[in-house]
Amino acid sequence: MKQVDTTLVRKKMNSRLFLNQAMKYLFFSLTIFALVVLAILIYRVFSQSIGWIDFQFLSDKLSLNPDKAGIKGVIAGTIGLMIVVGPVTMALGIGTAIYLEEYARRGKLQSFIQMNISNLAGVPSVIFGLLGLTVFSRLFNLGSSILAGGLTMSLLVLPIVVVASQEALRAVPGFLREASYGMGATKWQTIKNVVLPAALPGILTGFILSLSRAIGETAPLVVLGIPALIMPVPNSLMDDFTVLPIQIYYWTLDSVLTAEYANLASATIVVLLIILFLMNSVAIIIRNKFQKRF
């Protein structure tokens, strides 16, 4: 039996330990660099927003005068957009995931649909804007209304909800289904009473995170022609509207002409970050609560 060359092992061990330490410090340095960049960005945004976020800013309408500008209509447009995106995305996304995981036969057609859904998740958002402009704005004559914007953003985040829901359904233990069938339950009864409650944390987490992406997207709405001018507060889903990212975008562009617009953009970014933080917190709370139950 050949004995181990301890000298060679010790020599290689030193190089392996050195490489391990080098990778450790490299990744640590990259993490610190990312945190420093993030800290500078947050400091820059918050420092420019100080003195601009108050009740008047949150409750007034848009204005060309920076001292009188508010984002009441912008917040209303953002909420209206979510009212459309939420139900449409949940119904189509979860329904598609249930069909693919529970009803569809494994085969070429199922693989083809699955591959296309996965590919859609990586398509640039501006492409969905062109699709929304062609179908909803022009073909259905919805213009730049909240309904057109909401349906377009639903298409954008739909693949995310489908994939997240599929993963949640796959994670449900098989013995739960078998126990349900063993007690005489039908396919739908098993899905409704056993599979969906067990998969609910993953489904809701993916759903809320997809809404977080929809609320922060700009490119599809720019393609739809969503304006950022002085506009009244939208009263219905057929009214024109603007949203927080669009307003940030245009105020940032116009800050070259009016320096105070940079402060307004920073204040709007802080409002958007707070909304995203709250939505992500809700997702985490829901996941933790239902994970304890199942």
XYZ file of C-alpha atoms in Angstrom, residues 196-205 208 282-294:
24
model
C -52.462 25.867 -1.294
C -52.450 26.485 2.499
C -49.077 24.738 2.776
C -47.629 26.696 -0.173
C -49.151 30.019 0.881
C -45.988 31.512 2.511
C -43.885 31.036 -0.625
C -46.670 32.198 -2.928
C -47.381 35.380 -0.968
C -43.694 36.174 -0.566
C -45.343 40.829 -2.676
C -44.996 42.384 5.160
C -43.618 39.594 2.965
C -41.192 38.517 5.680
C -43.871 38.624 8.398
C -46.289 36.547 6.315
C -43.608 33.993 5.499
C -42.497 33.605 9.113
C -46.052 33.388 10.426
C -47.219 30.623 8.096
C -43.930 28.726 8.188
C -44.529 28.079 11.877
C -47.919 26.602 11.082
C -46.804 24.297 8.304
